[in-house]
PDB file of C-alpha atoms and ligand atoms in Angstrom:
ATOM      1  CA  MET A   4      -0.205   0.201   0.070  1.00  0.00           C
ATOM      2  CA  THR A   5       1.585   3.656  -0.894  1.00  0.00           C
ATOM      3  CA  VAL A   6       1.542   6.331   1.602  1.00  0.00           C
ATOM      4  CA  TYR A   7       2.297   9.680   1.267  1.00  0.00           C
ATOM      5  CA  ILE A   8       5.178  11.730   3.496  1.00  0.00           C
ATOM      6  CA  ALA A   9       4.362  15.326   3.506  1.00  0.00           C
ATOM      7  CA  ALA A  10       8.033  17.114   3.912  1.00  0.00           C
ATOM      8  CA  TYR A  11       9.112  20.682   4.206  1.00  0.00           C
ATOM      9  CA  ASP A  12      12.549  21.930   3.523  1.00  0.00           C
ATOM     10  CA  THR A  13      12.643  24.758   5.881  1.00  0.00           C
ATOM     11  CA  GLU A  14      15.295  27.090   4.794  1.00  0.00           C
ATOM     12  CA  SER A  15      14.921  30.672   5.027  1.00  0.00           C
ATOM     13  CA  PRO A  16      13.623  33.402   7.077  1.00  0.00           C
ATOM     14  CA  GLN A  17      10.372  33.435   5.273  1.00  0.00           C
ATOM     15  CA  CYS A  18       9.675  30.142   5.974  1.00  0.00           C
ATOM     16  CA  LEU A  19       8.273  31.226   9.748  1.00  0.00           C
ATOM     17  CA  ALA A  20       5.351  33.028   8.192  1.00  0.00           C
ATOM     18  CA  ALA A  21       4.402  30.058   5.676  1.00  0.00           C
ATOM     19  CA  CYS A  22       5.042  27.358   8.474  1.00  0.00           C
ATOM     20  CA  HIS A  23       2.190  28.880  10.478  1.00  0.00           C
ATOM     21  CA  LYS A  24      -0.298  28.564   7.343  1.00  0.00           C
ATOM     22  CA  ILE A  25       0.986  25.135   6.858  1.00  0.00           C
ATOM     23  CA  VAL A  26       0.741  23.756  10.353  1.00  0.00           C
ATOM     24  CA  GLU A  27      -2.994  25.301  10.018  1.00  0.00           C
ATOM     25  CA  ILE A  28      -4.156  23.007   6.692  1.00  0.00           C
ATOM     26  CA  HIS A  29      -2.271  19.762   8.677  1.00  0.00           C
ATOM     27  CA  ARG A  30      -4.145  20.296  11.624  1.00  0.00           C
ATOM     28  CA  LYS A  31      -7.328  20.870   9.251  1.00  0.00           C
ATOM     29  CA  PHE A  32      -6.967  17.722   7.809  1.00  0.00           C
ATOM     30  CA  ASP A  33      -5.270  15.820  11.032  1.00  0.00           C
ATOM     31  CA  VAL A  34      -2.138  15.046   8.438  1.00  0.00           C
ATOM     32  CA  PRO A  35       1.390  14.598   9.831  1.00  0.00           C
ATOM     33  CA  ALA A  36       4.440  16.115   8.175  1.00  0.00           C
ATOM     34  CA  SER A  37       8.505  15.777   8.210  1.00  0.00           C
ATOM     35  CA  PHE A  38      10.005  19.293   8.459  1.00  0.00           C
ATOM     36  CA  PHE A  39      13.407  19.674   7.763  1.00  0.00           C
ATOM     37  CA  ILE A  40      14.511  22.867   9.346  1.00  0.00           C
ATOM     38  CA  VAL A  41      17.955  24.498   8.840  1.00  0.00           C
ATOM     39  CA  GLY A  42      20.030  25.380  12.041  1.00  0.00           C
ATOM     40  CA  GLU A  43      20.680  28.869  11.388  1.00  0.00           C
ATOM     41  CA  VAL A  44      16.947  29.277  10.964  1.00  0.00           C
ATOM     42  CA  LEU A  45      15.726  28.076  13.949  1.00  0.00           C
ATOM     43  CA  GLU A  46      18.218  29.558  15.866  1.00  0.00           C
ATOM     44  CA  ALA A  47      16.766  32.928  14.713  1.00  0.00           C
ATOM     45  CA  ASN A  48      13.235  32.153  16.227  1.00  0.00           C
ATOM     46  CA  PRO A  49      13.698  28.867  18.273  1.00  0.00           C
ATOM     47  CA  ASP A  50      10.653  29.551  20.581  1.00  0.00           C
ATOM     48  CA  GLU A  51       7.992  30.236  17.622  1.00  0.00           C
ATOM     49  CA  TYR A  52       9.340  27.395  16.045  1.00  0.00           C
ATOM     50  CA  ARG A  53       9.139  25.001  18.890  1.00  0.00           C
ATOM     51  CA  GLU A  54       5.729  26.454  19.612  1.00  0.00           C
ATOM     52  CA  LEU A  55       4.606  25.779  16.479  1.00  0.00           C
ATOM     53  CA  LEU A  56       5.798  22.261  15.494  1.00  0.00           C
ATOM     54  CA  ASP A  57       6.100  20.783  19.440  1.00  0.00           C
ATOM     55  CA  ASP A  58       2.856  18.349  18.362  1.00  0.00           C
ATOM     56  CA  LYS A  59       2.489  14.730  17.911  1.00  0.00           C
ATOM     57  CA  LEU A  60       1.863  15.336  14.154  1.00  0.00           C
ATOM     58  CA  PHE A  61       5.072  16.682  13.363  1.00  0.00           C
ATOM     59  CA  GLU A  62       8.546  14.880  12.970  1.00  0.00           C
ATOM     60  CA  THR A  63      11.316  17.322  13.210  1.00  0.00           C
ATOM     61  CA  ALA A  64      14.559  16.996  11.376  1.00  0.00           C
ATOM     62  CA  SER A  65      17.564  18.559  10.241  1.00  0.00           C
ATOM     63  CA  HIS A  66      18.170  20.744   6.761  1.00  0.00           C
ATOM     64  CA  THR A  67      21.749  21.066   7.955  1.00  0.00           C
ATOM     65  CA  TYR A  68      22.977  24.186   9.742  1.00  0.00           C
ATOM     66  CA  SER A  69      23.385  26.521   7.240  1.00  0.00           C
ATOM     67  CA  HIS A  70      22.482  24.934   4.052  1.00  0.00           C
ATOM     68  CA  LYS A  71      26.041  24.337   2.706  1.00  0.00           C
ATOM     69  CA  MET A  72      26.959  21.887  -0.093  1.00  0.00           C
ATOM     70  CA  LEU A  73      27.945  18.301   1.522  1.00  0.00           C
ATOM     71  CA  ARG A  74      28.620  17.411  -2.166  1.00  0.00           C
ATOM     72  CA  ASP A  75      29.633  19.310  -5.546  1.00  0.00           C
ATOM     73  CA  HIS A  76      26.486  20.349  -7.233  1.00  0.00           C
ATOM     74  CA  PRO A  77      25.916  21.450 -10.777  1.00  0.00           C
ATOM     75  CA  ILE A  78      23.563  24.010  -9.742  1.00  0.00           C
ATOM     76  CA  CYS A  79      23.714  24.854  -6.065  1.00  0.00           C
ATOM     77  CA  GLY A  80      27.820  24.744  -6.177  1.00  0.00           C
ATOM     78  CA  PRO A  81      30.908  22.975  -5.042  1.00  0.00           C
ATOM     79  CA  ALA A  82      31.120  21.063  -1.475  1.00  0.00           C
ATOM     80  CA  VAL A  83      32.465  23.239   1.469  1.00  0.00           C
ATOM     81  CA  SER A  84      35.705  21.491   3.336  1.00  0.00           C
ATOM     82  CA  LYS A  85      35.159  18.439   5.689  1.00  0.00           C
ATOM     83  CA  LYS A  86      35.431  20.870   8.684  1.00  0.00           C
ATOM     84  CA  GLU A  87      32.357  22.797   7.650  1.00  0.00           C
ATOM     85  CA  ILE A  88      30.734  19.436   6.382  1.00  0.00           C
ATOM     86  CA  GLU A  89      31.101  18.197   9.847  1.00  0.00           C
ATOM     87  CA  LYS A  90      29.535  21.311  11.470  1.00  0.00           C
ATOM     88  CA  GLU A  91      26.784  21.133   8.619  1.00  0.00           C
ATOM     89  CA  ILE A  92      25.601  17.822   9.798  1.00  0.00           C
ATOM     90  CA  LEU A  93      26.448  17.827  13.927  1.00  0.00           C
ATOM     91  CA  ARG A  94      25.480  21.421  14.414  1.00  0.00           C
ATOM     92  CA  GLY A  95      22.425  20.975  12.586  1.00  0.00           C
ATOM     93  CA  LYS A  96      21.254  17.717  14.913  1.00  0.00           C
ATOM     94  CA  THR A  97      22.105  19.246  18.127  1.00  0.00           C
ATOM     95  CA  LEU A  98      19.728  22.460  17.201  1.00  0.00           C
ATOM     96  CA  ILE A  99      17.206  20.511  16.416  1.00  0.00           C
ATOM     97  CA  GLU A 100      17.120  18.488  19.552  1.00  0.00           C
ATOM     98  CA  GLN A 101      17.806  21.205  21.682  1.00  0.00           C
ATOM     99  CA  VAL A 102      14.830  23.357  20.242  1.00  0.00           C
ATOM    100  CA  PHE A 103      12.368  20.421  20.247  1.00  0.00           C
ATOM    101  CA  ASN A 104      13.561  18.249  23.169  1.00  0.00           C
ATOM    102  CA  ARG A 105      13.508  15.000  21.265  1.00  0.00           C
ATOM    103  CA  PRO A 106      15.660  12.801  18.804  1.00  0.00           C
ATOM    104  CA  CYS A 107      16.594  14.046  15.148  1.00  0.00           C
ATOM    105  CA  LEU A 108      16.431  11.211  12.750  1.00  0.00           C
ATOM    106  CA  GLY A 109      17.165  12.343   9.884  1.00  0.00           C
ATOM    107  CA  ILE A 110      18.879  14.791   7.294  1.00  0.00           C
ATOM    108  CA  ARG A 111      18.021  16.088   4.160  1.00  0.00           C
ATOM    109  CA  PRO A 112      21.235  18.113   3.095  1.00  0.00           C
ATOM    110  CA  GLY A 113      20.682  21.176   1.100  1.00  0.00           C
ATOM    111  CA  CYS A 114      19.621  20.674  -2.433  1.00  0.00           C
ATOM    112  CA  GLY A 115      19.847  16.878  -2.720  1.00  0.00           C
ATOM    113  CA  PHE A 116      21.838  15.259  -5.179  1.00  0.00           C
ATOM    114  CA  THR A 117      21.222  13.072  -8.129  1.00  0.00           C
ATOM    115  CA  ASN A 118      22.491   9.927  -6.765  1.00  0.00           C
ATOM    116  CA  GLY A 119      22.057  10.838  -2.911  1.00  0.00           C
ATOM    117  CA  LEU A 120      24.939   9.890  -1.136  1.00  0.00           C
ATOM    118  CA  ARG A 121      26.104   6.689  -2.862  1.00  0.00           C
ATOM    119  CA  GLY A 122      29.670   6.502  -3.127  1.00  0.00           C
ATOM    120  CA  ALA A 123      30.289   8.915  -0.477  1.00  0.00           C
ATOM    121  CA  PRO A 124      31.311   6.949   2.617  1.00  0.00           C
ATOM    122  CA  GLU A 125      33.259   9.914   4.414  1.00  0.00           C
ATOM    123  CA  ILE A 126      29.626  12.072   4.327  1.00  0.00           C
ATOM    124  CA  LEU A 127      28.041   8.785   5.617  1.00  0.00           C
ATOM    125  CA  ARG A 128      30.311   8.006   8.311  1.00  0.00           C
ATOM    126  CA  ILE A 129      29.767  11.594   9.856  1.00  0.00           C
ATOM    127  CA  ILE A 130      26.007  11.076   9.815  1.00  0.00           C
ATOM    128  CA  LYS A 131      26.113   7.844  11.174  1.00  0.00           C
ATOM    129  CA  GLU A 132      28.718   8.954  14.237  1.00  0.00           C
ATOM    130  CA  ALA A 133      26.276  11.849  14.674  1.00  0.00           C
ATOM    131  CA  GLY A 134      23.646   9.328  15.209  1.00  0.00           C
ATOM    132  CA  TYR A 135      21.352   9.922  12.073  1.00  0.00           C
ATOM    133  CA  ARG A 136      19.157   6.990  11.321  1.00  0.00           C
ATOM    134  CA  TYR A 137      18.249   8.097   7.572  1.00  0.00           C
ATOM    135  CA  VAL A 138      19.395  10.884   4.877  1.00  0.00           C
ATOM    136  CA  SER A 139      16.823  11.889   2.407  1.00  0.00           C
ATOM    137  CA  SER A 140      19.208  13.169  -0.166  1.00  0.00           C
ATOM    138  CA  LEU A 141      18.266  11.557  -3.579  1.00  0.00           C
ATOM    139  CA  LEU A 142      16.338  14.537  -4.630  1.00  0.00           C
ATOM    140  CA  TRP A 143      17.120  14.629  -8.446  1.00  0.00           C
ATOM    141  CA  GLY A 144      16.448  12.774 -11.785  1.00  0.00           C
ATOM    142  CA  PRO A 145      19.269  11.408 -13.385  1.00  0.00           C
ATOM    143  CA  ASP A 146      22.137  13.534 -14.404  1.00  0.00           C
ATOM    144  CA  TYR A 147      20.599  16.272 -12.181  1.00  0.00           C
ATOM    145  CA  THR A 148      17.218  16.710 -14.001  1.00  0.00           C
ATOM    146  CA  MET A 149      13.804  17.383 -12.686  1.00  0.00           C
ATOM    147  CA  PRO A 150      11.273  15.556 -12.053  1.00  0.00           C
ATOM    148  CA  ALA A 151      13.092  13.118  -9.424  1.00  0.00           C
ATOM    149  CA  PRO A 152      11.113   9.557 -10.239  1.00  0.00           C
ATOM    150  CA  LEU A 153       9.513   7.394  -7.503  1.00  0.00           C
ATOM    151  CA  ASN A 154      13.088   6.130  -6.258  1.00  0.00           C
ATOM    152  CA  ARG A 155      12.640   3.773  -3.513  1.00  0.00           C
ATOM    153  CA  PRO A 156      13.930   3.722  -0.078  1.00  0.00           C
ATOM    154  CA  PHE A 157      17.206   1.803   0.178  1.00  0.00           C
ATOM    155  CA  ARG A 158      20.310   1.077   2.457  1.00  0.00           C
ATOM    156  CA  TYR A 159      23.930   2.414   2.019  1.00  0.00           C
ATOM    157  CA  LEU A 160      25.079  -1.195   2.011  1.00  0.00           C
ATOM    158  CA  GLU A 161      27.824  -1.055  -0.674  1.00  0.00           C
ATOM    159  CA  GLU A 162      29.099   2.178   1.105  1.00  0.00           C
ATOM    160  CA  GLY A 163      29.502   0.036   4.217  1.00  0.00           C
ATOM    161  CA  PHE A 164      26.696   1.799   6.528  1.00  0.00           C
ATOM    162  CA  PRO A 165      23.692  -0.876   6.410  1.00  0.00           C
ATOM    163  CA  GLU A 166      22.294   0.849   9.162  1.00  0.00           C
ATOM    164  CA  ILE A 167      21.572   4.039   7.288  1.00  0.00           C
ATOM    165  CA  TRP A 168      18.071   4.412   5.374  1.00  0.00           C
ATOM    166  CA  GLU A 169      18.357   6.517   2.150  1.00  0.00           C
ATOM    167  CA  PHE A 170      14.392   7.993   1.883  1.00  0.00           C
ATOM    168  CA  PRO A 171      14.332   9.778  -1.849  1.00  0.00           C
ATOM    169  CA  GLY A 172      12.009  12.462  -2.626  1.00  0.00           C
ATOM    170  CA  HIS A 173      10.128  12.893  -5.894  1.00  0.00           C
ATOM    171  CA  GLY A 174       8.451  14.740  -8.241  1.00  0.00           C
ATOM    172  CA  TRP A 175       9.700  18.597  -8.758  1.00  0.00           C
ATOM    173  CA  HIS A 176      11.519  21.101  -6.322  1.00  0.00           C
ATOM    174  CA  GLU A 177       8.189  22.871  -6.554  1.00  0.00           C
ATOM    175  CA  ASN A 178      10.372  26.181  -6.753  1.00  0.00           C
ATOM    176  CA  LEU A 179      11.778  25.215  -9.667  1.00  0.00           C
ATOM    177  CA  LEU A 180       8.549  24.505 -11.239  1.00  0.00           C
ATOM    178  CA  LYS A 181       7.452  28.092 -10.593  1.00  0.00           C
ATOM    179  CA  GLY A 182      10.682  30.123 -11.191  1.00  0.00           C
ATOM    180  CA  ASN A 183      10.605  31.394  -7.795  1.00  0.00           C
ATOM    181  CA  ASN A 184      14.226  31.272  -7.240  1.00  0.00           C
ATOM    182  CA  ARG A 185      14.456  34.061 -10.396  1.00  0.00           C
ATOM    183  CA  SER A 186      17.656  32.331 -11.486  1.00  0.00           C
ATOM    184  CA  GLY A 187      16.156  32.444 -14.827  1.00  0.00           C
ATOM    185  CA  PRO A 188      16.091  29.187 -17.270  1.00  0.00           C
ATOM    186  CA  LEU A 189      18.122  26.226 -16.111  1.00  0.00           C
ATOM    187  CA  ARG A 190      19.508  23.215 -17.828  1.00  0.00           C
ATOM    188  CA  ILE A 191      17.043  20.555 -16.053  1.00  0.00           C
ATOM    189  CA  LEU A 192      15.035  18.611 -18.526  1.00  0.00           C
ATOM    190  CA  LEU A 193      15.856  15.199 -19.498  1.00  0.00           C
ATOM    191  CA  PHE A 194      15.177  13.652 -23.340  1.00  0.00           C
ATOM    192  CA  PRO A 195      13.598  11.416 -23.815  1.00  0.00           C
ATOM    193  CA  PRO A 196      11.607  12.639 -20.537  1.00  0.00           C
ATOM    194  CA  LEU A 197      10.759   9.805 -17.992  1.00  0.00           C
ATOM    195  CA  MET A 198       7.637  11.257 -16.996  1.00  0.00           C
ATOM    196  CA  PRO A 199       6.439  13.484 -19.691  1.00  0.00           C
ATOM    197  CA  LYS A 200       3.133  14.156 -18.137  1.00  0.00           C
ATOM    198  CA  MET A 201       5.170  16.354 -15.699  1.00  0.00           C
ATOM    199  CA  ILE A 202       6.914  18.690 -17.864  1.00  0.00           C
ATOM    200  CA  PRO A 203       4.723  22.161 -18.604  1.00  0.00           C
ATOM    201  CA  PRO A 204       5.289  24.059 -21.367  1.00  0.00           C
ATOM    202  CA  SER A 205       6.273  27.099 -19.079  1.00  0.00           C
ATOM    203  CA  TYR A 206       6.724  27.982 -15.408  1.00  0.00           C
ATOM    204  CA  VAL A 207       3.395  26.673 -13.586  1.00  0.00           C
ATOM    205  CA  LYS A 208       1.334  29.882 -12.641  1.00  0.00           C
ATOM    206  CA  THR A 209      -1.578  28.641 -10.375  1.00  0.00           C
ATOM    207  CA  PRO A 210      -1.987  26.299  -7.707  1.00  0.00           C
ATOM    208  CA  GLU A 211      -4.195  23.872  -9.999  1.00  0.00           C
ATOM    209  CA  GLU A 212      -1.491  24.419 -12.670  1.00  0.00           C
ATOM    210  CA  GLU A 213       1.164  22.587 -10.182  1.00  0.00           C
ATOM    211  CA  PHE A 214      -1.376  20.125  -9.120  1.00  0.00           C
ATOM    212  CA  GLU A 215      -2.094  19.042 -12.474  1.00  0.00           C
ATOM    213  CA  PHE A 216       2.115  18.840 -13.622  1.00  0.00           C
ATOM    214  CA  ASN A 217       3.359  17.465 -10.134  1.00  0.00           C
ATOM    215  CA  ASN A 218       1.262  16.336  -7.710  1.00  0.00           C
ATOM    216  CA  LYS A 219      -1.387  14.249  -9.187  1.00  0.00           C
ATOM    217  CA  PRO A 220       0.652  12.642 -11.969  1.00  0.00           C
ATOM    218  CA  LEU A 221       3.058  11.420  -9.167  1.00  0.00           C
ATOM    219  CA  ILE A 222       0.814  10.353  -6.794  1.00  0.00           C
ATOM    220  CA  ASP A 223      -1.227   8.156  -9.458  1.00  0.00           C
ATOM    221  CA  MET A 224       2.250   6.767 -10.913  1.00  0.00           C
ATOM    222  CA  ALA A 225       2.923   5.907  -7.141  1.00  0.00           C
ATOM    223  CA  ILE A 226      -0.050   3.977  -6.996  1.00  0.00           C
ATOM    224  CA  VAL A 227       0.353   2.119 -10.567  1.00  0.00           C
ATOM    225  CA  GLU A 228       3.809   1.203  -9.603  1.00  0.00           C
ATOM    226  CA  ASP A 229       2.768   0.476  -6.091  1.00  0.00           C
ATOM    227  CA  ALA A 230       5.602   2.501  -4.807  1.00  0.00           C
ATOM    228  CA  PRO A 231       5.700   2.270  -1.031  1.00  0.00           C
ATOM    229  CA  TYR A 232       5.533   5.902  -0.317  1.00  0.00           C
ATOM    230  CA  VAL A 233       5.699   8.914  -2.631  1.00  0.00           C
ATOM    231  CA  SER A 234       6.848  12.682  -1.304  1.00  0.00           C
ATOM    232  CA  LEU A 235       6.879  15.818  -3.128  1.00  0.00           C
ATOM    233  CA  ILE A 236       9.868  18.261  -2.199  1.00  0.00           C
ATOM    234  CA  TRP A 237       8.167  21.669  -0.638  1.00  0.00           C
ATOM    235  CA  HIS A 238       9.513  24.780   0.504  1.00  0.00           C
ATOM    236  CA  PRO A 239       7.381  26.744   2.699  1.00  0.00           C
ATOM    237  CA  TRP A 240       8.918  30.198   1.668  1.00  0.00           C
ATOM    238  CA  SER A 241       7.849  28.955  -2.179  1.00  0.00           C
ATOM    239  CA  LEU A 242       4.603  27.809  -1.396  1.00  0.00           C
ATOM    240  CA  ASN A 243       3.875  30.760   0.466  1.00  0.00           C
ATOM    241  CA  ALA A 244       5.061  33.333  -2.280  1.00  0.00           C
ATOM    242  CA  PHE A 245       3.068  31.069  -4.953  1.00  0.00           C
ATOM    243  CA  ASP A 246      -0.185  30.626  -3.071  1.00  0.00           C
ATOM    244  CA  PRO A 247      -0.847  32.260  -0.193  1.00  0.00           C
ATOM    245  CA  GLU A 248      -3.961  30.665   0.821  1.00  0.00           C
ATOM    246  CA  MET A 249      -2.146  27.054   0.550  1.00  0.00           C
ATOM    247  CA  LYS A 250      -5.148  25.649  -1.989  1.00  0.00           C
ATOM    248  CA  MET A 251      -2.537  23.543  -3.396  1.00  0.00           C
ATOM    249  CA  LEU A 252      -1.900  21.759  -0.027  1.00  0.00           C
ATOM    250  CA  GLU A 253      -5.691  21.304   0.288  1.00  0.00           C
ATOM    251  CA  MET A 254      -6.140  19.962  -2.985  1.00  0.00           C
ATOM    252  CA  THR A 255      -3.017  17.290  -2.202  1.00  0.00           C
ATOM    253  CA  PHE A 256      -4.706  16.269   0.845  1.00  0.00           C
ATOM    254  CA  ARG A 257      -8.159  15.859  -0.317  1.00  0.00           C
ATOM    255  CA  TYR A 258      -6.859  13.984  -3.339  1.00  0.00           C
ATOM    256  CA  LEU A 259      -5.028  11.816  -1.144  1.00  0.00           C
ATOM    257  CA  ARG A 260      -8.002  10.961   1.111  1.00  0.00           C
ATOM    258  CA  VAL A 261     -10.049  10.429  -2.561  1.00  0.00           C
ATOM    259  CA  LYS A 262      -7.452   7.959  -3.341  1.00  0.00           C
ATOM    260  CA  ASP A 263      -7.344   6.315   0.398  1.00  0.00           C
ATOM    261  CA  ILE A 264      -3.612   7.144   0.736  1.00  0.00           C
ATOM    262  CA  SER A 265      -2.732   7.484   4.334  1.00  0.00           C
ATOM    263  CA  VAL A 266      -0.090   9.945   4.993  1.00  0.00           C
ATOM    264  CA  ILE A 267       3.092   9.040   7.717  1.00  0.00           C
ATOM    265  CA  THR A 268       6.260  10.945   8.503  1.00  0.00           C
ATOM    266  CA  PHE A 269       9.878   9.746   7.705  1.00  0.00           C
ATOM    267  CA  SER A 270      10.061   8.768  11.087  1.00  0.00           C
ATOM    268  CA  ASP A 271       7.290   6.406  11.094  1.00  0.00           C
ATOM    269  CA  LEU A 272       8.809   4.974   7.223  1.00  0.00           C
ATOM    270  CA  LEU A 273      11.793   4.215   9.322  1.00  0.00           C
ATOM    271  CA  SER A 274       9.875   2.433  12.230  1.00  0.00           C
ATOM    272  CA  ILE A 275       8.080   0.630   9.447  1.00  0.00           C
ATOM    273  CA  LEU A 276      11.402  -0.574   7.302  1.00  0.00           C
ATOM    274  CA  ASN A 277      13.316  -1.407  10.118  1.00  0.00           C
ATOM    275  CA  GLU A 278      10.661  -3.527  11.619  1.00  0.00           C
ATOM    276  CA  ASP A 279      10.042  -5.128   8.419  1.00  0.00           C
ATOM    277  CA  LEU A 280      14.105  -5.937   8.287  1.00  0.00           C
ATOM    278  CA  SER A 281      13.727  -7.538  12.151  1.00  0.00           C
ATOM    279  CA  GLN A 282      11.446  -9.866  10.808  1.00  0.00           C
TER     280      GLN A 282
HETATM  281 ZN1   ZN B 302      16.954  23.460   0.946  1.00  0.00          ZN
END
């Protein structure tokens, strides 16, 4: 049975006001969520974030300390030094745990990578030693293209870290689908496309178009492929700038209900998969 995971890359000062609206929708629909939060963003408003997200519905996890690159990235820039990578991974976790007073099980590196952390044992070692149990770092299609296909969860066995799970994210980084980074055109399409229904002729202009070109085809495909889960890549600042009424979230949660798809967090997924392993 396919489930949905609502996940938010909470990464800029504009995210706080957006998170207030997002939390409201989640409470209205009684739908859980995983918030990956940048340490510096949390440091700026620890009390307000604690008050907002201290709720059994929500998982709080790390989006690194300051969104610096853990690996070289063709769009987001080169990797930082090993010392800085350690700080991104370690301090990001400590802050989540201090502010929310509960374990931080997962980390989503800034931007994510086309192969996740495949072939990066030195980064996985730091992640493991920090005490994380999963990473969500595979957030692109082949060769850094959009949208990301329905990659399934896996463990980093080949790199020597069988205890660390990878939980890929799916579809478009919605900010790129909208041109919200104001970067101008980017070379991020694959030919031939893996998911042609998800390639709009231009930036999407409305929440309805966003739903039509990203959410709906991906959820439909997950059901057909019997994917264990599907999780879009959402950014609070971008959702709020594009759709201040959060209509897209309402549309999505309604559609999941119609399709009888339940919503869980990444930490729930971790428990389910580890339980399956132990049986
Ligand atoms: Zn990010």
